[in-house]
GROMACS .gro file of C-alpha atoms in nm:
model
  283
    1GLU     CA    1   4.623   0.704   6.926
    2ASN     CA    2   4.609   0.357   7.031
    3MET     CA    3   4.622   0.090   6.822
    4ALA     CA    4   4.316  -0.068   6.967
    5ALA     CA    5   4.103   0.201   6.844
    6VAL     CA    6   4.170   0.125   6.523
    7GLY     CA    7   3.811  -0.012   6.340
    8SER     CA    8   3.594  -0.150   6.649
    9SER     CA    9   3.727  -0.171   6.946
   10PRO     CA   10   3.822  -0.497   7.127
   11SER     CA   11   3.570  -0.622   7.366
   12ARG     CA   12   3.789  -0.655   7.716
   13ASP     CA   13   3.726  -0.545   8.066
   14MET     CA   14   4.137  -0.437   8.227
   15THR     CA   15   4.038  -0.455   8.543
   16LEU     CA   16   3.823  -0.728   8.559
   17ALA     CA   17   4.071  -0.929   8.377
   18ALA     CA   18   4.365  -0.824   8.604
   19ASP     CA   19   4.097  -0.946   8.867
   20ALA     CA   20   4.088  -1.271   8.743
   21PHE     CA   21   4.450  -1.344   8.674
   22LEU     CA   22   4.490  -1.228   9.039
   23LYS     CA   23   4.229  -1.511   9.146
   24LYS     CA   24   4.294  -1.768   8.875
   25ASN     CA   25   3.995  -1.743   8.775
   26ARG     CA   26   3.842  -1.877   8.412
   27THR     CA   27   3.484  -1.763   8.457
   28LEU     CA   28   3.587  -1.424   8.531
   29SER     CA   29   3.840  -1.398   8.250
   30LYS     CA   30   3.576  -1.499   8.011
   31MET     CA   31   3.346  -1.240   8.132
   32ALA     CA   32   3.635  -0.987   8.106
   33HIS     CA   33   3.674  -1.022   7.733
   34SER     CA   34   3.264  -1.066   7.675
   35CYS     CA   35   3.186  -0.720   7.815
   36ASP     CA   36   3.112  -0.397   7.619
   37THR     CA   37   3.375  -0.180   7.587
   38SER     CA   38   3.321  -0.011   7.295
   39ASN     CA   39   3.338   0.318   7.473
   40GLN     CA   40   3.685   0.279   7.638
   41ASN     CA   41   4.049   0.354   7.521
   42ILE     CA   42   4.180  -0.057   7.570
   43SER     CA   43   4.572  -0.086   7.546
   44GLU     CA   44   4.682  -0.503   7.595
   45SER     CA   45   5.054  -0.333   7.688
   46GLY     CA   46   5.177  -0.407   8.059
   47HIS     CA   47   4.863  -0.644   8.176
   48ALA     CA   48   4.777  -0.670   8.519
   49GLU     CA   49   5.193  -0.510   8.573
   50ARG     CA   50   5.160  -0.180   8.470
   51GLU     CA   51   5.168   0.070   8.702
   52SER     CA   52   5.084   0.455   8.676
   53PHE     CA   53   5.326   0.642   8.550
   54MET     CA   54   5.239   0.936   8.852
   55ARG     CA   55   5.279   0.695   9.140
   56LYS     CA   56   5.579   0.587   9.034
   57CYS     CA   57   5.696   0.902   9.021
   58ALA     CA   58   5.551   0.951   9.377
   59VAL     CA   59   5.680   0.644   9.530
   60TYR     CA   60   6.028   0.634   9.368
   61GLY     CA   61   6.014   1.033   9.533
   62GLY     CA   62   5.914   0.963   9.856
   63PHE     CA   63   6.137   0.645   9.897
   64GLU     CA   64   6.422   0.883   9.799
   65GLY     CA   65   6.286   1.128  10.052
   66LEU     CA   66   6.275   0.875  10.345
   67CYS     CA   67   6.608   0.754  10.285
   68VAL     CA   68   6.768   1.115  10.273
   69SER     CA   69   6.613   1.234  10.549
   70GLY     CA   70   6.656   0.903  10.779
   71VAL     CA   71   7.030   0.966  10.720
   72LEU     CA   72   7.029   1.301  10.790
   73MET     CA   73   6.832   1.302  11.087
   74ALA     CA   74   7.074   1.030  11.218
   75LEU     CA   75   7.423   1.208  11.118
   76LEU     CA   76   7.293   1.512  11.265
   77SER     CA   77   7.155   1.415  11.585
   78SER     CA   78   7.490   1.207  11.648
   79THR     CA   79   7.615   1.552  11.642
   80ASP     CA   80   7.601   1.816  11.982
   81LEU     CA   81   7.416   2.035  11.766
   82ALA     CA   82   7.082   2.226  11.923
   83SER     CA   83   6.766   2.042  11.796
   84HIS     CA   84   6.619   2.353  11.560
   85GLN     CA   85   6.996   2.362  11.421
   86ILE     CA   86   6.927   1.972  11.342
   87LEU     CA   87   6.631   2.057  11.192
   88THR     CA   88   6.734   2.351  10.956
   89LEU     CA   89   7.027   2.150  10.840
   90CYS     CA   90   6.825   1.857  10.773
   91PHE     CA   91   6.553   2.041  10.544
   92GLY     CA   92   6.776   2.269  10.363
   93GLY     CA   93   6.992   1.919  10.247
   94MET     CA   94   6.617   1.778  10.159
   95PHE     CA   95   6.534   2.108   9.986
   96SER     CA   96   6.828   2.059   9.752
   97LEU     CA   97   6.821   1.713   9.693
   98ALA     CA   98   6.495   1.757   9.575
   99ILE     CA   99   6.566   2.050   9.333
  100GLY     CA  100   6.861   1.798   9.239
  101PHE     CA  101   6.602   1.502   9.149
  102CYS     CA  102   6.328   1.687   9.040
  103LEU     CA  103   6.634   1.802   8.765
  104ARG     CA  104   6.738   1.489   8.686
  105ASP     CA  105   6.349   1.287   8.661
  106PHE     CA  106   6.289   1.579   8.409
  107THR     CA  107   6.625   1.554   8.228
  108LYS     CA  108   6.530   1.187   8.211
  109HIS     CA  109   6.186   1.190   8.052
  110ARG     CA  110   6.260   1.501   7.843
  111ALA     CA  111   6.581   1.270   7.696
  112ASP     CA  112   6.349   0.956   7.656
  113TYR     CA  113   6.090   1.145   7.500
  114GLN     CA  114   6.357   1.327   7.272
  115TYR     CA  115   6.529   1.002   7.160
  116TYR     CA  116   6.193   0.807   7.110
  117ARG     CA  117   6.040   1.088   6.862
  118MET     CA  118   6.369   1.093   6.657
  119GLU     CA  119   6.369   0.719   6.611
  120ARG     CA  120   6.003   0.672   6.538
  121ASP     CA  121   6.058   1.013   6.244
  122ARG     CA  122   6.334   0.769   6.147
  123GLU     CA  123   6.141   0.483   6.097
  124GLU     CA  124   5.896   0.716   5.925
  125TRP     CA  125   6.166   0.873   5.683
  126GLU     CA  126   6.256   0.463   5.588
  127LEU     CA  127   5.960   0.365   5.561
  128ASP     CA  128   5.864   0.646   5.332
  129ASN     CA  129   6.157   0.620   5.093
  130PHE     CA  130   6.234   0.254   5.110
  131PRO     CA  131   5.950   0.077   5.222
  132GLU     CA  132   6.049  -0.287   5.071
  133GLY     CA  133   6.376  -0.249   5.293
  134GLU     CA  134   6.163  -0.240   5.621
  135VAL     CA  135   5.885  -0.487   5.524
  136LYS     CA  136   6.198  -0.728   5.451
  137GLU     CA  137   6.357  -0.712   5.783
  138MET     CA  138   6.038  -0.718   5.932
  139VAL     CA  139   5.998  -1.033   5.792
  140GLU     CA  140   6.342  -1.141   5.853
  141LEU     CA  141   6.234  -1.120   6.204
  142TYR     CA  142   5.926  -1.270   6.226
  143GLU     CA  143   6.113  -1.584   6.111
  144SER     CA  144   6.427  -1.584   6.325
  145THR     CA  145   6.152  -1.621   6.573
  146GLY     CA  146   6.040  -1.917   6.464
  147ILE     CA  147   5.731  -1.791   6.206
  148SER     CA  148   5.722  -1.920   5.880
  149LYS     CA  149   5.826  -1.703   5.582
  150ALA     CA  150   5.493  -1.734   5.469
  151ASP     CA  151   5.293  -1.627   5.712
  152ALA     CA  152   5.553  -1.391   5.810
  153GLU     CA  153   5.515  -1.212   5.470
  154SER     CA  154   5.172  -1.229   5.555
  155ILE     CA  155   5.145  -1.031   5.872
  156VAL     CA  156   5.367  -0.783   5.768
  157GLY     CA  157   5.196  -0.737   5.420
  158THR     CA  158   4.862  -0.640   5.669
  159PHE     CA  159   5.035  -0.436   5.899
  160SER     CA  160   5.215  -0.262   5.590
  161LYS     CA  161   4.936  -0.129   5.485
  162TYR     CA  162   4.854   0.096   5.813
  163LYS     CA  163   5.163   0.326   5.769
  164LYS     CA  164   5.117   0.427   6.162
  165GLN     CA  165   5.058   0.111   6.273
  166PHE     CA  166   5.330  -0.054   6.146
  167VAL     CA  167   5.550   0.197   6.287
  168ASP     CA  168   5.443   0.124   6.625
  169LEU     CA  169   5.484  -0.268   6.547
  170MET     CA  170   5.869  -0.148   6.477
  171MET     CA  171   5.941   0.066   6.722
  172VAL     CA  172   5.871  -0.216   6.952
  173GLN     CA  173   5.979  -0.521   6.799
  174GLU     CA  174   6.260  -0.416   6.606
  175LEU     CA  175   6.381  -0.132   6.789
  176LEU     CA  176   6.281  -0.235   7.142
  177ILE     CA  177   6.143   0.094   7.231
  178THR     CA  178   5.816   0.151   7.388
  179PRO     CA  179   5.665   0.498   7.376
  180PRO     CA  180   5.739   0.732   7.678
  181GLU     CA  181   5.493   0.811   7.931
  182GLY     CA  182   5.374   1.047   8.132
  183SER     CA  183   5.492   1.371   8.068
  184PRO     CA  184   5.829   1.558   8.199
  185ILE     CA  185   5.772   1.843   8.390
  186LEU     CA  186   5.505   1.633   8.572
  187SER     CA  187   5.709   1.398   8.665
  188ALA     CA  188   5.982   1.658   8.822
  189LEU     CA  189   5.694   1.816   9.017
  190THR     CA  190   5.572   1.494   9.135
  191THR     CA  191   5.906   1.385   9.264
  192PHE     CA  192   6.006   1.720   9.411
  193LEU     CA  193   5.658   1.742   9.563
  194SER     CA  194   5.671   1.370   9.728
  195PHE     CA  195   6.007   1.387   9.843
  196MET     CA  196   5.938   1.678  10.058
  197MET     CA  197   5.619   1.584  10.182
  198ILE     CA  198   5.710   1.223  10.257
  199GLY     CA  199   6.056   1.274  10.327
  200SER     CA  200   5.967   1.548  10.604
  201LEU     CA  201   5.822   1.248  10.812
  202PRO     CA  202   6.084   1.137  11.014
  203MET     CA  203   6.150   1.526  11.065
  204MET     CA  204   5.751   1.545  11.239
  205ALA     CA  205   5.876   1.213  11.456
  206TYR     CA  206   6.171   1.353  11.550
  207ILE     CA  207   6.008   1.709  11.661
  208GLY     CA  208   5.739   1.509  11.813
  209SER     CA  209   6.027   1.284  12.048
  210ILE     CA  210   6.164   1.659  12.122
  211PHE     CA  211   5.793   1.782  12.296
  212HIS     CA  212   5.809   1.452  12.446
  213MET     CA  213   6.106   1.397  12.596
  214GLU     CA  214   6.099   1.786  12.709
  215ARG     CA  215   5.763   1.753  12.927
  216HIS     CA  216   5.910   1.391  13.040
  217GLU     CA  217   6.218   1.422  13.162
  218ASP     CA  218   6.250   1.035  13.227
  219THR     CA  219   6.155   0.897  12.907
  220PRO     CA  220   6.502   0.732  12.783
  221ALA     CA  221   6.708   0.891  12.457
  222ILE     CA  222   6.654   0.577  12.257
  223VAL     CA  223   6.302   0.699  12.201
  224GLY     CA  224   6.378   1.008  11.957
  225PRO     CA  225   6.556   0.713  11.734
  226LEU     CA  226   6.282   0.450  11.746
  227ALA     CA  227   6.028   0.665  11.690
  228VAL     CA  228   6.228   0.796  11.341
  229GLY     CA  229   6.318   0.425  11.240
  230LEU     CA  230   5.960   0.341  11.308
  231ILE     CA  231   5.809   0.650  11.106
  232THR     CA  232   6.057   0.560  10.853
  233THR     CA  233   5.956   0.200  10.832
  234ALA     CA  234   5.558   0.228  10.837
  235VAL     CA  235   5.547   0.535  10.575
  236THR     CA  236   5.834   0.264  10.338
  237SER     CA  237   5.581  -0.004  10.389
  238GLY     CA  238   5.235   0.189  10.263
  239ALA     CA  239   5.429   0.401   9.965
  240LEU     CA  240   5.509   0.032   9.866
  241ALA     CA  241   5.170  -0.069   9.884
  242MET     CA  242   5.016   0.185   9.668
  243THR     CA  243   5.229  -0.008   9.402
  244ASN     CA  244   4.964  -0.316   9.431
  245TRP     CA  245   5.323  -0.520   9.510
  246SER     CA  246   5.103  -0.875   9.574
  247ILE     CA  247   5.043  -0.837   9.172
  248SER     CA  248   5.414  -0.983   9.033
  249PRO     CA  249   5.745  -1.115   9.142
  250ARG     CA  250   5.886  -0.782   9.047
  251GLN     CA  251   5.669  -0.551   9.322
  252ASN     CA  252   5.699  -0.857   9.554
  253SER     CA  253   6.109  -0.795   9.564
  254ARG     CA  254   6.034  -0.452   9.577
  255ALA     CA  255   5.818  -0.499   9.891
  256VAL     CA  256   6.169  -0.688  10.049
  257TYR     CA  257   6.383  -0.361   9.960
  258ALA     CA  258   6.154  -0.119  10.171
  259SER     CA  259   6.126  -0.365  10.474
  260LEU     CA  260   6.492  -0.363  10.487
  261LEU     CA  261   6.541   0.002  10.408
  262GLY     CA  262   6.305   0.087  10.737
  263ALA     CA  263   6.484  -0.168  10.904
  264LEU     CA  264   6.820   0.012  10.776
  265CYS     CA  265   6.694   0.357  10.851
  266THR     CA  266   6.576   0.236  11.213
  267VAL     CA  267   6.925   0.018  11.291
  268THR     CA  268   7.109   0.346  11.158
  269ALA     CA  269   6.902   0.613  11.343
  270VAL     CA  270   6.893   0.371  11.702
  271ALA     CA  271   7.306   0.327  11.639
  272PHE     CA  272   7.346   0.704  11.587
  273PHE     CA  273   7.131   0.859  11.904
  274SER     CA  274   7.318   0.519  12.137
  275VAL     CA  275   7.634   0.711  12.037
  276ARG     CA  276   7.516   1.037  12.135
  277TYR     CA  277   7.403   0.925  12.458
  278MET     CA  278   7.640   0.714  12.572
  279ARG     CA  279   7.909   1.052  12.488
  280SER     CA  280   7.668   1.254  12.706
  281PHE     CA  281   7.624   1.001  13.008
  282SER     CA  282   8.036   0.932  13.053
  283SER     CA  283   8.107   1.300  13.033
   0.00000   0.00000   0.00000
């Protein structure tokens, strides 16, 4: 349940509020706080930086798939293996790693949920058995932030009348633990599918370059790595755009990271293909 859902719902349009913040528009902000949102499930947490849980799993899974696919294609293409052998080994490596990343995400999110549930159960038990101690801890916590003892006692005394809300408060402000997002199973499946789907794009670019070079024998061998590298850069940038990277400095740093990642994949692919081309030319 949501704390905002208790009693009367606050009047706030989260989408409009985020837009007002981006534009630094006070009029829009006032409108956002004056909207009738009584039928909406409202949460203040995260503000404009909050991202969709499934979107994060998809984007991160796609990043990992691109890295693995790009590196495998570059390394295998520098060998004397036939094209079908390169693709088979690349797909096999991607599939096994996708299973590994899928299990990693499932284990991580399940562990996060179990840890949160264990700590919450402990806080609820302590509140049931020694409420005075929990109230005292929260009063001292607020006092340590500069709030007067009288105000701290007033705030905590009011919250302590509502068990669920008080436990929510203690989890976030005392233990610094937030509820885990999403489902472990959905996160694992999303990571696996994104890893395989987005990671397969460099392989498709490689296949396309092979068909092109077979039909146009005068095409330089460098076309293959360039196609792989450029498709990696383009897809990485597109995936990052899905995270609304312009909203915050943290997401802006992800944009820089993605651009560097794509450029690195391009340079690596070109380097390995160039070595292979020079070896075949010298022989």
